[in-house]
PDB file of C-alpha atoms in Angstrom:
ATOM      1  CA  MET A  16      37.091 -31.601   5.928  1.00  0.00           C
ATOM      2  CA  SER A  17      37.769 -31.237   2.348  1.00  0.00           C
ATOM      3  CA  ALA A  18      40.258 -29.362   0.842  1.00  0.00           C
ATOM      4  CA  THR A  19      39.774 -27.411  -2.521  1.00  0.00           C
ATOM      5  CA  PRO A  20      42.190 -27.334  -5.066  1.00  0.00           C
ATOM      6  CA  THR A  21      43.810 -24.265  -5.914  1.00  0.00           C
ATOM      7  CA  ALA A  22      46.249 -22.701  -8.133  1.00  0.00           C
ATOM      8  CA  GLU A  23      48.591 -21.755  -4.975  1.00  0.00           C
ATOM      9  CA  ARG A  24      48.495 -25.325  -4.053  1.00  0.00           C
ATOM     10  CA  LEU A  25      49.418 -26.880  -7.558  1.00  0.00           C
ATOM     11  CA  SER A  26      52.289 -24.344  -7.513  1.00  0.00           C
ATOM     12  CA  LEU A  27      53.515 -25.167  -4.191  1.00  0.00           C
ATOM     13  CA  LEU A  28      53.594 -28.919  -5.060  1.00  0.00           C
ATOM     14  CA  VAL A  29      55.506 -28.349  -8.745  1.00  0.00           C
ATOM     15  CA  GLY A  30      57.841 -26.215  -6.330  1.00  0.00           C
ATOM     16  CA  LEU A  31      58.334 -28.812  -3.889  1.00  0.00           C
ATOM     17  CA  LEU A  32      58.806 -31.394  -7.028  1.00  0.00           C
ATOM     18  CA  VAL A  33      61.672 -28.954  -8.350  1.00  0.00           C
ATOM     19  CA  LEU A  34      63.379 -29.020  -4.977  1.00  0.00           C
ATOM     20  CA  MET A  35      63.066 -32.684  -4.441  1.00  0.00           C
ATOM     21  CA  LEU A  36      64.679 -33.457  -8.306  1.00  0.00           C
ATOM     22  CA  ALA A  37      67.489 -31.038  -7.473  1.00  0.00           C
ATOM     23  CA  THR A  38      68.635 -33.390  -4.407  1.00  0.00           C
ATOM     24  CA  VAL A  39      68.589 -36.253  -7.032  1.00  0.00           C
ATOM     25  CA  PRO A  40      72.174 -35.904  -8.212  1.00  0.00           C
ATOM     26  CA  ARG A  41      73.330 -35.873  -4.798  1.00  0.00           C
ATOM     27  CA  TYR A  42      72.078 -39.028  -3.916  1.00  0.00           C
ATOM     28  CA  LEU A  43      73.468 -40.766  -7.425  1.00  0.00           C
ATOM     29  CA  ALA A  44      76.822 -39.350  -6.690  1.00  0.00           C
ATOM     30  CA  GLY A  45      77.061 -40.149  -3.156  1.00  0.00           C
ATOM     31  CA  GLY A  46      75.834 -43.827  -3.529  1.00  0.00           C
ATOM     32  CA  HIS A  47      72.753 -43.368  -1.468  1.00  0.00           C
ATOM     33  CA  GLU A  48      70.572 -46.304  -3.467  1.00  0.00           C
ATOM     34  CA  ASN A  49      67.970 -46.359  -0.286  1.00  0.00           C
ATOM     35  CA  ARG A  50      67.487 -42.620   0.319  1.00  0.00           C
ATOM     36  CA  LEU A  51      67.513 -42.432  -3.777  1.00  0.00           C
ATOM     37  CA  SER A  52      64.789 -45.082  -3.584  1.00  0.00           C
ATOM     38  CA  LEU A  53      62.621 -43.102  -1.024  1.00  0.00           C
ATOM     39  CA  ILE A  54      62.910 -39.827  -2.640  1.00  0.00           C
ATOM     40  CA  THR A  55      62.037 -41.482  -5.890  1.00  0.00           C
ATOM     41  CA  ILE A  56      58.847 -43.029  -4.526  1.00  0.00           C
ATOM     42  CA  ALA A  57      58.349 -39.689  -2.509  1.00  0.00           C
ATOM     43  CA  LEU A  58      58.304 -37.775  -6.139  1.00  0.00           C
ATOM     44  CA  LEU A  59      55.944 -40.165  -7.927  1.00  0.00           C
ATOM     45  CA  VAL A  60      53.277 -39.663  -4.872  1.00  0.00           C
ATOM     46  CA  ILE A  61      53.559 -35.777  -4.979  1.00  0.00           C
ATOM     47  CA  ALA A  62      53.649 -36.025  -8.654  1.00  0.00           C
ATOM     48  CA  ALA A  63      50.652 -38.130  -8.542  1.00  0.00           C
ATOM     49  CA  VAL A  64      48.871 -35.608  -5.808  1.00  0.00           C
ATOM     50  CA  ALA A  65      49.558 -32.680  -8.470  1.00  0.00           C
ATOM     51  CA  VAL A  66      48.057 -34.559 -11.071  1.00  0.00           C
ATOM     52  CA  MET A  67      45.018 -35.004  -9.272  1.00  0.00           C
ATOM     53  CA  ASN A  68      44.721 -31.364  -8.490  1.00  0.00           C
ATOM     54  CA  TRP A  69      45.535 -30.107 -11.992  1.00  0.00           C
ATOM     55  CA  ARG A  70      42.608 -32.105 -12.905  1.00  0.00           C
ATOM     56  CA  MET A  71      40.132 -30.843 -10.047  1.00  0.00           C
ATOM     57  CA  LEU A  72      41.043 -27.118 -11.131  1.00  0.00           C
ATOM     58  CA  ASP A  73      38.277 -25.174 -12.704  1.00  0.00           C
ATOM     59  CA  ALA A  74      38.876 -22.685 -15.451  1.00  0.00           C
ATOM     60  CA  ASP A  75      39.516 -19.401 -13.294  1.00  0.00           C
ATOM     61  CA  GLU A  76      42.387 -21.462 -11.140  1.00  0.00           C
ATOM     62  CA  ARG A  77      44.183 -22.886 -13.956  1.00  0.00           C
ATOM     63  CA  GLY A  78      44.056 -19.263 -15.746  1.00  0.00           C
ATOM     64  CA  ARG A  79      46.093 -18.070 -12.360  1.00  0.00           C
ATOM     65  CA  LEU A  80      48.666 -20.787 -13.033  1.00  0.00           C
ATOM     66  CA  PRO A  81      50.962 -18.899 -15.358  1.00  0.00           C
ATOM     67  CA  ARG A  82      51.406 -15.824 -13.096  1.00  0.00           C
ATOM     68  CA  LEU A  83      52.151 -18.159 -10.180  1.00  0.00           C
ATOM     69  CA  GLY A  84      54.437 -20.079 -12.273  1.00  0.00           C
ATOM     70  CA  LYS A  85      56.870 -17.188 -13.323  1.00  0.00           C
ATOM     71  CA  ARG A  86      56.603 -16.078  -9.465  1.00  0.00           C
ATOM     72  CA  LEU A  87      57.730 -19.478  -8.635  1.00  0.00           C
ATOM     73  CA  CYS A  88      60.596 -19.424 -11.421  1.00  0.00           C
ATOM     74  CA  VAL A  89      61.605 -15.959 -10.047  1.00  0.00           C
ATOM     75  CA  SER A  90      61.906 -17.340  -6.617  1.00  0.00           C
ATOM     76  CA  LEU A  91      63.767 -20.151  -7.578  1.00  0.00           C
ATOM     77  CA  VAL A  92      66.548 -18.133  -9.461  1.00  0.00           C
ATOM     78  CA  VAL A  93      66.557 -15.440  -6.231  1.00  0.00           C
ATOM     79  CA  GLY A  94      67.011 -18.528  -4.088  1.00  0.00           C
ATOM     80  CA  LEU A  95      69.597 -19.834  -6.679  1.00  0.00           C
ATOM     81  CA  GLY A  96      71.339 -16.501  -6.476  1.00  0.00           C
ATOM     82  CA  GLY A  97      71.567 -16.263  -2.576  1.00  0.00           C
ATOM     83  CA  TRP A  98      73.282 -19.891  -2.370  1.00  0.00           C
ATOM     84  CA  ALA A  99      75.580 -19.091  -5.047  1.00  0.00           C
ATOM     85  CA  TYR A 100      76.428 -15.772  -3.449  1.00  0.00           C
ATOM     86  CA  GLY A 101      76.685 -17.656   0.134  1.00  0.00           C
ATOM     87  CA  MET A 102      79.081 -20.131  -1.471  1.00  0.00           C
ATOM     88  CA  ARG A 103      81.214 -17.734  -2.851  1.00  0.00           C
ATOM     89  CA  CYS A 104      81.392 -15.601   0.021  1.00  0.00           C
ATOM     90  CA  SER A 105      81.946 -18.492   2.530  1.00  0.00           C
ATOM     91  CA  PRO A 106      84.942 -20.805   0.965  1.00  0.00           C
ATOM     92  CA  PRO A 107      85.385 -24.533   2.372  1.00  0.00           C
ATOM     93  CA  GLY A 108      87.017 -24.728   5.867  1.00  0.00           C
ATOM     94  CA  SER A 109      86.491 -20.767   6.689  1.00  0.00           C
ATOM     95  CA  ALA A 110      83.952 -18.555   7.744  1.00  0.00           C
ATOM     96  CA  GLY A 111      84.660 -16.325   4.698  1.00  0.00           C
ATOM     97  CA  SER A 112      83.121 -13.134   4.283  1.00  0.00           C
ATOM     98  CA  CYS A 113      82.315 -10.770   1.156  1.00  0.00           C
TER      99      CYS A 113
END
């Protein structure tokens, strides 16, 4: 069974790369070299798969990428806003509420 490359699959791979890149500063600050090397290897593998998927897309699928990219950006901003709101409403060491 062969998976056909789609714009949605590429969008998901890009979103996964963004989320994985967001964890890198935590590993750098915490001095977790082993985990940092593992996440770097995973990032490289996923980036290679994303490039291969990009090359295999036809013109129609590539035309759908800008809309999916906008949706991905909106989802990331909404998620970041929800995270920030949650962090604001629950101070460290307590079960704070807004």
